[in-house]
Amino acid sequence: MPKEHRKRGRREEQKRKREQEGDYPVSKRQRSDEDQKGENFVDDDFSYDAAEHIAIAGPGEIPFYGLLDDEEQEYFKRADTMLELDQFSDAEQRDLFLANIYQEASGKELKIANSQSCSRLMERLILLSTPEQLKALFEKFSGHFLNLAQHRFASHCCETLFLQAAPVVGEESLASGKAKPDSETKEPNSVERMFLDASEEFETHLGYLMTDTFASHTIRVLLVVLSGRPLVDAQTTSLLQSKKKENIKLASGENPLPGLDTVERIVPNSFDVALDRIMKGIVAGMDTTSLRALASHPIANPLLQLVLDLEFRQSGKSNAKDTTSLFRKMLPDNPPEEGTESASFFSGILYDPIGSRLSEVLVTNSPGKTFKVLYQTLFRKRLPSLAKNETASYVLVKALERLNREDLREAVTELCPQIQLLVDRSRTSVIKCLVGRCQVRGVDSHPLAVALEEAYGQNPQGKLKRMLRLDPVENENLSQERRKQIDHQDATKAHASLLAQSMLEVPGPLRELITEGILAMENPDLLLMAKDRSATHVLQKSLTCTGDTAKYRRMIMPRLITLTLDLVTDPVGSHVVDAYWQGSKDLSFLREKVPERLLQHEASLRDSVPGRAVWRNWKMDMYKTRLTDWMREAKGRIEGTKTGIELARERYATRKQHQPSREKQGQARASERPAAGTNAAEQITTMTTNPSETICHAAIDYDYDFHSSTYQRCSSISLAEALKIPILLSRNMSETHTDLPERPKGQQFPDRAVEVSNLVNAVQELLVPFIRSADEDAAAKETGHGLSREGGGPRTALVEYHNPQKLSRLLDPQVPHEGVGHDGFLRLVEKVLQYSVNTWDQGFMPKLYASTDAPGVASDLVLSVLNTNLHVYDASPALTIIEKATGRALASLFGLTGPHAGGISVQGGSASNTTSIVVARNTLFPETKTLGNAASSRSLVLFTSAHGHYSIEKAAQMLGFGSEAVIAVPTDRFGRMDPSALESLIHKARENGRTPFYVNVTCGTTVLGSYDPVRALSKICRAYKLWLHVDASWGGPAIFSSDLAKEKLDGSHLAESIAINPHKMMGVPVTCSFLLGADLRQFHQANTLPASYLFHNDAESEGEGHASSIRQPSEIYDLADLTLQCGRRGDALKLYLSWCYHGSSGYRTQIEHAFSMAAYFASIVAAHVDLVLVSENPPPCLQVCFFYAKAGEMKGKGEENTRVTRKVGELPEVCG
């Protein structure tokens, strides 16, 4: 039998006595403090006389509904006890018992609701009633709600009835086919109609009822039901539940409101109208003074909170403009600036234990403009004092939750020096809020970590024990029940636990403060923490928090597993054992150790309630009986997926069914045995029984390879013969190996398409925000926020810059022994993105290349999926054709239109230049291909601009010429190669007995972006029979603009080879580089070598296999024959798809715009008083070179300019 609330019963008796003696006035607003204690929102004693501000007559004397006789009371009390115990054999028996109670209670419902001893039965009946029974009770109560709501016991019955009947309204609406029925069409006996009638009963006395000790709760419940808010979520419960109201529960533990815990309910339109009418009725007739007085009233305050919240939910921002709204009556000054009455009122209730609750609602819901004024006026200048106050700190938390990034950063700076005092006073809710908001807003939380470490001490173990208030002596000899009671009452300990949990959600120093403390604990302290009702949540959170915690979990999990037997039967510690599962999500070798320990103590686990829960959660019955299924589930495999060995056996059985008998196989082998003198192709078709003797690679079942011992030429095999090879291999293998090799333990073969889809989609969720951050950050560039700031990282999305030593610690790029799997992979990608330069950012201004674009990203993904090698045509036919077509189209833009003109992709601009030197040397001096540079005792030399790229000198070193073989040609004042100087140097080289053979002409130098005069230089090359190479790696894309090409690339068609890098100026992903040629046959002749196992060109001779024996094919499709590479990525596809996406006209527009922007910037620099323009105006390419010089005077300060330039180069935003 539930324990009676005798205290509230005595209070009701005392009230009746005072009424009889005439000491109690007509208005019930002058009740004693005793009547107002224990309400649901505050625990503090509060004495308030609202009558001095308002005096509203009550509804009159409450009618007396009669008393139950002794026999009836005994029956109903016994029935309540039976329902509470719920020991019925089945639901049918319980329903029959309920029907009998309803029959006995018929006509006595109001008596039972008003009875101190039997009202619990009414509440329990309501919880167990069917919709039809609820309707019947509702009808019995209709017309009496105003009186019942004011009664100590009947009011609880009304509240329960409203909550239970609320879902029935939605069911009726759906049954009638109308989601929002109109009030005109509702049935007379519908629950909707009954709710509306009940609301009408209260409407005429709302001003009185809102301060009534019992009726105010009922009004709140009715408002929640009419609004459609979730009925039993945390926020609603705090508004409705009285702390001293007995919580009637069902013995079965079932939820009386299933499915309505956290969801908004659909309510009819009539409810919206009734709700609006009630809210206006509460406010009507009261002026600002009266409402402000009620703000500090312990009974009216919760109702005002609810009305305010519903106003903002219903009307939004328009509520702030409605002068009749509660919000505007409370704060009539718009905005409530300093000095106004509204500001004074708000400041007053900040520190009031009751009024502060209302201020929390105002701060949370007020429009942005109002909140900004409130924050600037009342919070910003008083942050430390508000944080230290026990009452105002809760309002401050609500304000901090609404701050923007800049204001939050300022608040952190202001409050960090107060952390020590806040910790001493246990104001951890403010610190927790700062931690969480810094994570959400992206504010640097390092100062908070430093302040917390100073507040709690440097010792990792000691500071965590102090934070969580772990005292082994305090709870040493207490029972579980007493320990639970003490922990429940210690709110300080709970708040500290919440702070630690919020710190674990923030990667970096804050998380490390907690994890380091846990790791530093000895096992006894760790056990104490796991069993502590507050601290255990911190330990569980450390195992399950998001982010990269694999290293920590790998260290703590083995220690926790050793404590499993001490925790598994503890009501609190057993939850830590449950958390092992998620804590070992990517550490399967640790996950498998837990059931081994549980299985050893099965009997003790089954004897305890917590132990049985752990046994069930870890699926130990499956572990005992179906270990394979358990292992599959433990490793994250899909239920029902077959193991690799199971699939292998199925395939083997299928093959055996389709194979002929062994006798027929033997006959077939005899007929296939090769005769003497057969050629290589015939030998291949007569496979031996030993796989190691075959001459081809074979692979069957789970990537087991059988490698050949020798390589022989296969060029003479016909297509028909070649097609027999895999068939014969498979047949021969099946004969030789009756038992397939088993797959190594732990390997599996998932659906690769699904695996790729899941991973790519997950990575996309990280990449898109990464790109979007650059777009969103673009608007702030002009404000100068791209600069670094002292004490924190950069303000832009460009890069979170750290020196190499610190970045190495942050990334911790260790290759694990056990794979990290899907989640671990995503964490690694997230970390790479966090510390990488965002090339999509407008502040990304590197040297000589730019960001990519959407088609570039997509084409790179396609290329990765294809993952093919463009060395021979057979390996990648489609990409080979595309590369040849793209190279030919690119060459034609430069005027290389001969029958054998085209292009080939290489690794980069340096590789293009190097390859061109090899082709030039081997073409002009064929003997050097076999004899080297020393052939005919020549001393070969190359010429390049003094402003040319260093790759020419590096190539000379690699190719054996040496650096001194590269002769730098002087330039004119614009950085262009001087033709006359070139010719003079050629003469000089010849006079010195050296052999000029190659001239590198640069179109787009690395410093000034100058274009060498190609046409003038080509005449000199032709006159001296030198190879003319144009390095247009940077400036080449100007060819897409006819105007720019005519000015800058005139004569490029006269070159033998041209280098161009589409990844530099055209947005194609790195790397994409082409070497174009007037005659690709020269490329082939210069680079090809016989590799008969790979290349099968008809033009190859059957001779000795030397380079000199190779003839030129009519068309080259094995593209590796044209370059120095064998492994070749299909980078041409990226240019091809991007070119098709944008079109030639699109590239022309982009490039012309880029050149015009460079000219615009050069004009700005030229006009600036403190800058000296070095480039031409307009500049020849996209670089704009200038010096910083005070007042435009250099005054020979070369060292100073160098120092300034170096300083600029050290800024994180400069990524060159």
PDB file of C-alpha atoms in Angstrom, residues 647-741:
ATOM      1  CA  LEU A 647      31.628 -19.343 -49.840  1.00  0.00           C
ATOM      2  CA  ALA A 648      34.788 -21.077 -51.049  1.00  0.00           C
ATOM      3  CA  ARG A 649      33.346 -24.515 -50.376  1.00  0.00           C
ATOM      4  CA  GLU A 650      30.124 -23.622 -52.167  1.00  0.00           C
ATOM      5  CA  ARG A 651      32.034 -22.502 -55.278  1.00  0.00           C
ATOM      6  CA  TYR A 652      34.183 -25.605 -55.184  1.00  0.00           C
ATOM      7  CA  ALA A 653      31.097 -27.847 -54.950  1.00  0.00           C
ATOM      8  CA  THR A 654      29.491 -26.010 -57.863  1.00  0.00           C
ATOM      9  CA  ARG A 655      32.577 -26.522 -60.031  1.00  0.00           C
ATOM     10  CA  LYS A 656      32.717 -30.205 -59.196  1.00  0.00           C
ATOM     11  CA  GLN A 657      29.127 -30.612 -60.375  1.00  0.00           C
ATOM     12  CA  HIS A 658      29.968 -29.179 -63.787  1.00  0.00           C
ATOM     13  CA  GLN A 659      33.250 -31.080 -64.288  1.00  0.00           C
ATOM     14  CA  PRO A 660      33.469 -34.404 -66.234  1.00  0.00           C
ATOM     15  CA  SER A 661      34.506 -37.613 -64.537  1.00  0.00           C
ATOM     16  CA  ARG A 662      38.164 -38.306 -63.858  1.00  0.00           C
ATOM     17  CA  GLU A 663      38.320 -40.863 -66.691  1.00  0.00           C
ATOM     18  CA  LYS A 664      37.100 -38.298 -69.209  1.00  0.00           C
ATOM     19  CA  GLN A 665      39.496 -35.755 -67.757  1.00  0.00           C
ATOM     20  CA  GLY A 666      42.375 -38.182 -68.232  1.00  0.00           C
ATOM     21  CA  GLN A 667      41.400 -38.774 -71.856  1.00  0.00           C
ATOM     22  CA  ALA A 668      41.148 -35.071 -72.453  1.00  0.00           C
ATOM     23  CA  ARG A 669      44.579 -34.516 -70.956  1.00  0.00           C
ATOM     24  CA  ALA A 670      46.070 -37.260 -73.129  1.00  0.00           C
ATOM     25  CA  SER A 671      44.646 -35.684 -76.265  1.00  0.00           C
ATOM     26  CA  GLU A 672      45.983 -32.314 -75.214  1.00  0.00           C
ATOM     27  CA  ARG A 673      49.530 -33.517 -74.435  1.00  0.00           C
ATOM     28  CA  PRO A 674      51.987 -31.500 -76.595  1.00  0.00           C
ATOM     29  CA  ALA A 675      54.047 -33.148 -79.260  1.00  0.00           C
ATOM     30  CA  ALA A 676      57.769 -32.616 -79.643  1.00  0.00           C
ATOM     31  CA  GLY A 677      58.746 -29.367 -81.243  1.00  0.00           C
ATOM     32  CA  THR A 678      55.551 -27.532 -80.403  1.00  0.00           C
ATOM     33  CA  ASN A 679      55.775 -23.764 -80.038  1.00  0.00           C
ATOM     34  CA  ALA A 680      55.238 -21.688 -76.922  1.00  0.00           C
ATOM     35  CA  ALA A 681      51.512 -21.246 -77.520  1.00  0.00           C
ATOM     36  CA  GLU A 682      50.993 -24.993 -77.764  1.00  0.00           C
ATOM     37  CA  GLN A 683      53.050 -25.519 -74.636  1.00  0.00           C
ATOM     38  CA  ILE A 684      50.788 -23.167 -72.728  1.00  0.00           C
ATOM     39  CA  THR A 685      47.745 -25.279 -73.598  1.00  0.00           C
ATOM     40  CA  THR A 686      49.387 -28.379 -72.108  1.00  0.00           C
ATOM     41  CA  MET A 687      49.456 -27.307 -68.494  1.00  0.00           C
ATOM     42  CA  THR A 688      51.465 -29.474 -66.129  1.00  0.00           C
ATOM     43  CA  THR A 689      50.061 -30.666 -62.872  1.00  0.00           C
ATOM     44  CA  ASN A 690      52.551 -28.546 -60.954  1.00  0.00           C
ATOM     45  CA  PRO A 691      51.360 -24.933 -60.922  1.00  0.00           C
ATOM     46  CA  SER A 692      54.898 -23.659 -60.323  1.00  0.00           C
ATOM     47  CA  GLU A 693      55.918 -24.955 -63.759  1.00  0.00           C
ATOM     48  CA  THR A 694      53.378 -22.930 -65.697  1.00  0.00           C
ATOM     49  CA  ILE A 695      54.537 -19.829 -67.522  1.00  0.00           C
ATOM     50  CA  CYS A 696      51.544 -17.641 -66.693  1.00  0.00           C
ATOM     51  CA  HIS A 697      50.211 -16.080 -63.494  1.00  0.00           C
ATOM     52  CA  ALA A 698      47.116 -17.785 -62.132  1.00  0.00           C
ATOM     53  CA  ALA A 699      44.922 -16.773 -59.240  1.00  0.00           C
ATOM     54  CA  ILE A 700      41.978 -18.706 -57.812  1.00  0.00           C
ATOM     55  CA  ASP A 701      39.872 -18.358 -54.692  1.00  0.00           C
ATOM     56  CA  TYR A 702      40.712 -15.629 -52.263  1.00  0.00           C
ATOM     57  CA  ASP A 703      43.743 -14.113 -53.918  1.00  0.00           C
ATOM     58  CA  TYR A 704      46.039 -17.172 -53.681  1.00  0.00           C
ATOM     59  CA  ASP A 705      48.571 -16.716 -56.498  1.00  0.00           C
ATOM     60  CA  PHE A 706      50.537 -19.431 -58.239  1.00  0.00           C
ATOM     61  CA  HIS A 707      53.540 -17.716 -59.783  1.00  0.00           C
ATOM     62  CA  SER A 708      55.509 -18.893 -62.746  1.00  0.00           C
ATOM     63  CA  SER A 709      59.173 -19.679 -62.419  1.00  0.00           C
ATOM     64  CA  THR A 710      60.166 -18.247 -65.800  1.00  0.00           C
ATOM     65  CA  TYR A 711      58.971 -15.673 -68.306  1.00  0.00           C
ATOM     66  CA  GLN A 712      58.861 -16.534 -71.996  1.00  0.00           C
ATOM     67  CA  ARG A 713      57.835 -14.515 -75.032  1.00  0.00           C
ATOM     68  CA  CYS A 714      54.114 -14.801 -75.684  1.00  0.00           C
ATOM     69  CA  SER A 715      53.886 -12.537 -78.698  1.00  0.00           C
ATOM     70  CA  SER A 716      53.065 -15.400 -81.049  1.00  0.00           C
ATOM     71  CA  ILE A 717      50.019 -16.657 -79.124  1.00  0.00           C
ATOM     72  CA  SER A 718      46.814 -16.245 -81.077  1.00  0.00           C
ATOM     73  CA  LEU A 719      43.713 -14.765 -79.456  1.00  0.00           C
ATOM     74  CA  ALA A 720      41.906 -18.096 -79.606  1.00  0.00           C
ATOM     75  CA  GLU A 721      44.787 -19.834 -77.888  1.00  0.00           C
ATOM     76  CA  ALA A 722      45.095 -17.138 -75.259  1.00  0.00           C
ATOM     77  CA  LEU A 723      41.428 -17.474 -74.356  1.00  0.00           C
ATOM     78  CA  LYS A 724      42.025 -21.130 -73.452  1.00  0.00           C
ATOM     79  CA  ILE A 725      44.538 -20.279 -70.727  1.00  0.00           C
ATOM     80  CA  PRO A 726      42.238 -19.406 -67.802  1.00  0.00           C
ATOM     81  CA  ILE A 727      39.944 -22.358 -68.603  1.00  0.00           C
ATOM     82  CA  LEU A 728      42.780 -24.840 -68.635  1.00  0.00           C
ATOM     83  CA  LEU A 729      44.343 -23.296 -65.539  1.00  0.00           C
ATOM     84  CA  SER A 730      41.089 -23.652 -63.622  1.00  0.00           C
ATOM     85  CA  ARG A 731      40.623 -27.238 -64.818  1.00  0.00           C
ATOM     86  CA  ASN A 732      44.143 -28.226 -63.925  1.00  0.00           C
ATOM     87  CA  MET A 733      44.028 -26.568 -60.506  1.00  0.00           C
ATOM     88  CA  SER A 734      40.792 -28.334 -59.602  1.00  0.00           C
ATOM     89  CA  GLU A 735      42.373 -31.688 -60.398  1.00  0.00           C
ATOM     90  CA  THR A 736      45.518 -31.036 -58.468  1.00  0.00           C
ATOM     91  CA  HIS A 737      44.032 -29.364 -55.386  1.00  0.00           C
ATOM     92  CA  THR A 738      41.014 -31.311 -54.203  1.00  0.00           C
ATOM     93  CA  ASP A 739      40.884 -29.200 -51.055  1.00  0.00           C
ATOM     94  CA  LEU A 740      40.945 -25.473 -51.607  1.00  0.00           C
ATOM     95  CA  PRO A 741      43.249 -23.492 -49.335  1.00  0.00           C
TER      96      PRO A 741
END
